[in-house]
Short mmCIF file of C-alpha atoms in Angstrom, two decimals:
data_model
loop_
_atom_site.label_atom_id
_atom_site.label_comp_id
_atom_site.label_asym_id
_atom_site.label_seq_id
_atom_site.Cartn_x
_atom_site.Cartn_y
_atom_site.Cartn_z
CA MET A 207 75.57 45.07 -23.82
CA GLU A 208 73.70 46.86 -26.63
CA LEU A 209 76.15 49.02 -28.58
CA GLU A 210 73.44 51.22 -30.02
CA SER A 211 72.35 52.24 -26.52
CA PHE A 212 75.45 54.34 -25.90
CA SER A 213 74.99 58.09 -26.10
CA LEU A 214 78.25 59.88 -25.52
CA PHE A 215 76.65 63.28 -25.93
CA ALA A 216 74.47 63.16 -22.82
CA GLY A 217 75.53 59.94 -21.11
CA ALA A 218 79.03 60.83 -19.96
CA GLY A 219 77.66 62.92 -17.12
CA THR A 220 80.69 65.19 -16.84
CA GLN A 221 80.04 68.02 -19.28
CA THR A 222 78.86 71.47 -18.33
CA GLN A 223 75.74 73.00 -19.83
CA GLY A 224 77.89 74.85 -22.38
CA GLU A 225 79.77 71.68 -23.28
CA SER A 226 76.49 69.78 -23.67
CA SER A 227 75.22 72.42 -26.08
CA THR A 228 78.43 72.22 -28.08
CA ILE A 229 78.30 68.45 -28.32
CA SER A 230 74.64 68.46 -29.32
CA SER A 231 75.30 70.94 -32.11
CA GLY A 232 78.08 68.72 -33.44
CA ALA A 233 76.31 65.40 -32.96
CA TYR A 234 76.38 64.74 -36.71
CA LEU A 235 80.14 64.26 -36.33
CA ALA A 236 79.55 60.88 -34.68
CA ILE A 237 78.56 57.78 -36.61
CA SER A 238 74.93 56.69 -36.59
CA PRO A 239 73.89 53.57 -34.64
CA ASP A 240 73.13 51.62 -37.83
CA ALA A 241 76.56 52.47 -39.25
CA GLY A 242 78.02 51.41 -35.92
CA GLN A 243 76.34 48.02 -36.14
CA LEU A 244 77.76 47.57 -39.63
CA ILE A 245 81.25 48.43 -38.43
CA ALA A 246 80.96 45.95 -35.57
CA MET A 247 79.93 43.25 -38.03
CA PHE A 248 83.00 43.84 -40.21
CA LEU A 249 85.28 43.86 -37.18
CA LYS A 250 83.96 40.40 -36.34
CA ILE A 251 84.13 39.13 -39.93
CA VAL A 252 87.85 39.91 -40.23
CA ASN A 253 88.58 38.92 -36.61
CA ALA A 254 90.16 42.33 -36.12
CA LYS A 255 92.69 42.62 -33.34
CA LYS A 256 94.80 45.61 -34.35
CA THR A 257 92.90 48.64 -35.65
CA ILE A 258 93.38 52.32 -36.38
CA GLU A 259 90.87 55.15 -36.15
CA ILE A 260 91.30 58.63 -37.64
CA GLY A 261 88.88 61.09 -36.10
CA VAL A 262 87.51 60.20 -32.67
CA PHE A 263 85.20 63.02 -31.51
CA THR A 264 83.51 61.79 -28.29
CA GLY A 265 84.47 58.20 -28.94
CA TYR A 266 81.30 56.32 -29.92
CA SER A 267 82.92 54.37 -32.77
CA LEU A 268 86.05 53.97 -30.67
CA LEU A 269 84.06 52.43 -27.82
CA LEU A 270 82.21 50.19 -30.24
CA THR A 271 85.51 48.93 -31.66
CA ALA A 272 87.05 48.42 -28.24
CA LEU A 273 84.04 46.37 -27.14
CA THR A 274 84.20 44.21 -30.27
CA ILE A 275 87.89 43.32 -30.55
CA PRO A 276 89.57 40.78 -28.21
CA ASP A 277 90.80 41.76 -24.76
CA ASP A 278 94.39 41.88 -26.01
CA GLY A 279 93.44 43.92 -29.08
CA LYS A 280 94.84 47.39 -29.69
CA ILE A 281 93.42 50.54 -31.26
CA THR A 282 95.52 53.48 -32.41
CA ALA A 283 93.12 56.44 -32.18
CA ILE A 284 94.12 59.81 -33.61
CA ASP A 285 92.32 63.12 -33.18
CA VAL A 286 93.36 66.77 -32.93
CA ASP A 287 91.06 67.46 -29.95
CA ARG A 288 91.44 65.45 -26.77
CA THR A 289 88.78 67.48 -24.93
CA LYS A 290 85.92 65.89 -26.92
CA TYR A 291 87.41 62.43 -26.41
CA GLU A 292 87.51 63.03 -22.66
CA ILE A 293 83.73 63.63 -22.62
CA GLY A 294 83.18 60.00 -23.61
CA LEU A 295 86.18 58.66 -21.71
CA PRO A 296 84.25 57.93 -18.46
CA ILE A 297 82.01 55.50 -20.36
CA ILE A 298 85.02 53.86 -22.00
CA GLN A 299 86.59 53.44 -18.58
CA LYS A 300 83.38 52.06 -17.03
CA THR A 301 83.19 49.36 -19.70
CA GLY A 302 86.73 48.24 -18.90
CA VAL A 303 88.15 48.56 -22.41
CA GLY A 304 90.36 51.62 -21.97
CA HIS A 305 93.51 49.49 -21.95
CA LYS A 306 92.92 48.66 -25.61
CA ILE A 307 93.12 52.29 -26.72
CA ASN A 308 96.21 54.35 -27.53
CA PHE A 309 94.84 57.87 -28.02
CA ILE A 310 97.14 60.28 -29.83
CA GLU A 311 96.28 63.98 -29.90
CA SER A 312 97.68 65.13 -33.22
CA GLN A 313 97.03 65.83 -36.84
CA ALA A 314 96.70 62.40 -38.43
CA LEU A 315 99.11 62.62 -41.36
CA PRO A 316 102.32 63.06 -39.29
CA VAL A 317 101.34 60.13 -37.06
CA LEU A 318 100.55 57.92 -40.04
CA ASP A 319 103.81 58.82 -41.72
CA GLU A 320 105.70 57.97 -38.54
CA LEU A 321 103.96 54.59 -38.37
CA ILE A 322 104.87 53.89 -41.99
CA GLN A 323 108.54 54.56 -41.31
CA ASP A 324 108.63 51.50 -39.06
CA PRO A 325 108.69 48.41 -41.35
CA LYS A 326 106.93 46.26 -38.75
CA ASN A 327 103.78 48.36 -39.16
CA GLU A 328 103.46 47.65 -42.88
CA GLY A 329 100.32 45.60 -43.44
CA SER A 330 99.93 45.06 -39.70
CA PHE A 331 96.47 46.56 -39.16
CA ASP A 332 93.35 44.46 -39.65
CA PHE A 333 90.85 47.30 -39.80
CA ALA A 334 90.71 51.08 -40.15
CA PHE A 335 87.93 53.61 -39.65
CA VAL A 336 88.28 57.13 -41.03
CA ASP A 337 85.93 59.93 -40.01
CA ALA A 338 87.98 63.09 -40.27
CA ASP A 339 88.62 66.06 -42.57
CA LYS A 340 87.26 65.15 -45.97
CA VAL A 341 89.82 67.14 -47.93
CA ASN A 342 92.51 64.71 -46.74
CA TYR A 343 90.59 61.46 -47.29
CA TRP A 344 92.68 60.44 -50.29
CA LYS A 345 95.92 61.15 -48.41
CA TYR A 346 94.65 58.96 -45.58
CA HIS A 347 93.70 56.28 -48.08
CA GLU A 348 97.19 56.17 -49.57
CA ARG A 349 98.63 55.61 -46.12
CA MET A 350 96.01 52.99 -45.26
CA MET A 351 97.17 51.05 -48.31
CA LYS A 352 100.52 50.66 -46.57
CA LEU A 353 99.30 50.05 -43.03
CA VAL A 354 96.25 47.80 -43.49
CA LYS A 355 96.91 44.20 -44.48
CA VAL A 356 95.74 42.60 -47.71
CA GLY A 357 92.26 41.32 -46.90
CA GLY A 358 91.79 44.03 -44.27
CA ILE A 359 88.90 46.47 -44.17
CA ILE A 360 88.92 50.27 -44.32
CA ILE A 361 85.69 52.20 -43.77
CA TYR A 362 85.27 55.88 -44.61
CA ASP A 363 82.38 57.79 -43.06
CA ASN A 364 80.23 60.65 -44.46
CA THR A 365 80.70 59.61 -48.08
CA LEU A 366 77.20 60.76 -49.03
CA TRP A 367 77.65 64.07 -47.18
CA ARG A 368 74.02 64.59 -46.16
CA GLY A 369 72.93 63.65 -49.66
CA TYR A 370 74.59 66.73 -51.13
CA VAL A 371 76.79 64.60 -53.39
CA ALA A 372 73.68 63.81 -55.46
CA LEU A 373 72.54 67.43 -55.80
CA PRO A 374 73.62 70.09 -58.29
CA GLU A 375 76.13 72.44 -56.70
CA GLU A 376 73.73 75.38 -56.90
CA ASP A 377 71.28 73.50 -54.64
CA VAL A 378 73.90 72.94 -51.93
CA PRO A 379 74.41 75.48 -49.12
CA GLU A 380 77.55 77.47 -49.87
CA LYS A 381 79.29 76.46 -46.64
CA GLN A 382 78.87 72.78 -47.59
CA ARG A 383 80.18 73.00 -51.14
CA ALA A 384 83.90 72.56 -50.46
CA SER A 385 83.38 69.43 -48.36
CA ARG A 386 80.85 68.09 -50.86
CA GLN A 387 83.39 68.50 -53.64
CA SER A 388 86.11 66.79 -51.60
CA VAL A 389 83.81 63.83 -50.95
CA ILE A 390 82.82 63.58 -54.63
CA GLU A 391 86.47 63.61 -55.71
CA PHE A 392 87.36 60.99 -53.13
CA ASN A 393 84.48 58.72 -54.16
CA ASN A 394 85.50 59.02 -57.82
CA SER A 395 89.15 58.30 -57.06
CA ILE A 396 88.55 55.29 -54.86
CA SER A 397 86.11 53.78 -57.35
CA ALA A 398 89.01 53.60 -59.80
CA ASP A 399 91.53 52.22 -57.30
CA HIS A 400 92.51 48.69 -58.36
CA ARG A 401 93.97 47.98 -54.91
CA VAL A 402 90.56 47.71 -53.25
CA GLU A 403 87.11 46.24 -53.63
CA ILE A 404 84.45 48.69 -52.53
CA SER A 405 80.84 48.85 -51.45
CA HIS A 406 79.02 52.12 -50.83
CA ALA A 407 76.40 51.64 -48.14
CA SER A 408 73.67 54.22 -47.62
CA VAL A 409 73.54 53.92 -43.85
CA GLY A 410 74.00 56.93 -41.63
CA ASP A 411 75.64 59.64 -43.71
CA GLY A 412 77.03 57.05 -46.12
CA VAL A 413 79.93 54.69 -45.46
CA LEU A 414 82.36 53.53 -48.10
CA ILE A 415 83.68 50.05 -47.31
CA CYS A 416 86.99 49.00 -48.82
CA ARG A 417 88.65 45.60 -48.79
CA ARG A 418 92.32 45.74 -49.67
CA ILE A 419 93.09 43.13 -52.33
CA CYS A 420 96.69 43.99 -53.23
#
């Protein structure tokens, strides 16, 4: 099955015309197919079995992960909006991988903090994918450093932010400036983090790949 062939915006077949318009206008919120292929490769490299995803949207990256990990693998998927997830859910169900997914409708930080309180979760995740509110990326990163094992992979999406990170602020649309600044600050902070090795790949909207080393 070709992972890049999935289109959860039009392929689910359950959305109304208004819902389809909404999804199309927010399509940039999903990862690109080339970024998806890269994620699948890393999942295979680390033999990921237990993963966590922050920010689900319609579930393209979630489906990709579920198809890649073993049949007894588990994904903790966190998003504030279940309605978008349910648009892609019919495809997830048709592929027979829904049993791998534990979807939690919530803000991510409280869920992550609850996971951290249980000692058995420390260093228990093989892989994490973060595609959520950029202002909280560093807070998510600090929690990933407790949940993802040494040698595990964490991937952050949108770390080039449509290329705006490379432009002077005055050349960036005003409504994009706050997110651009959050992404720049996160990129600068993680580049100085001795706990990870990083690679910044210019696929999709930019993905920052971290390997936890301590």
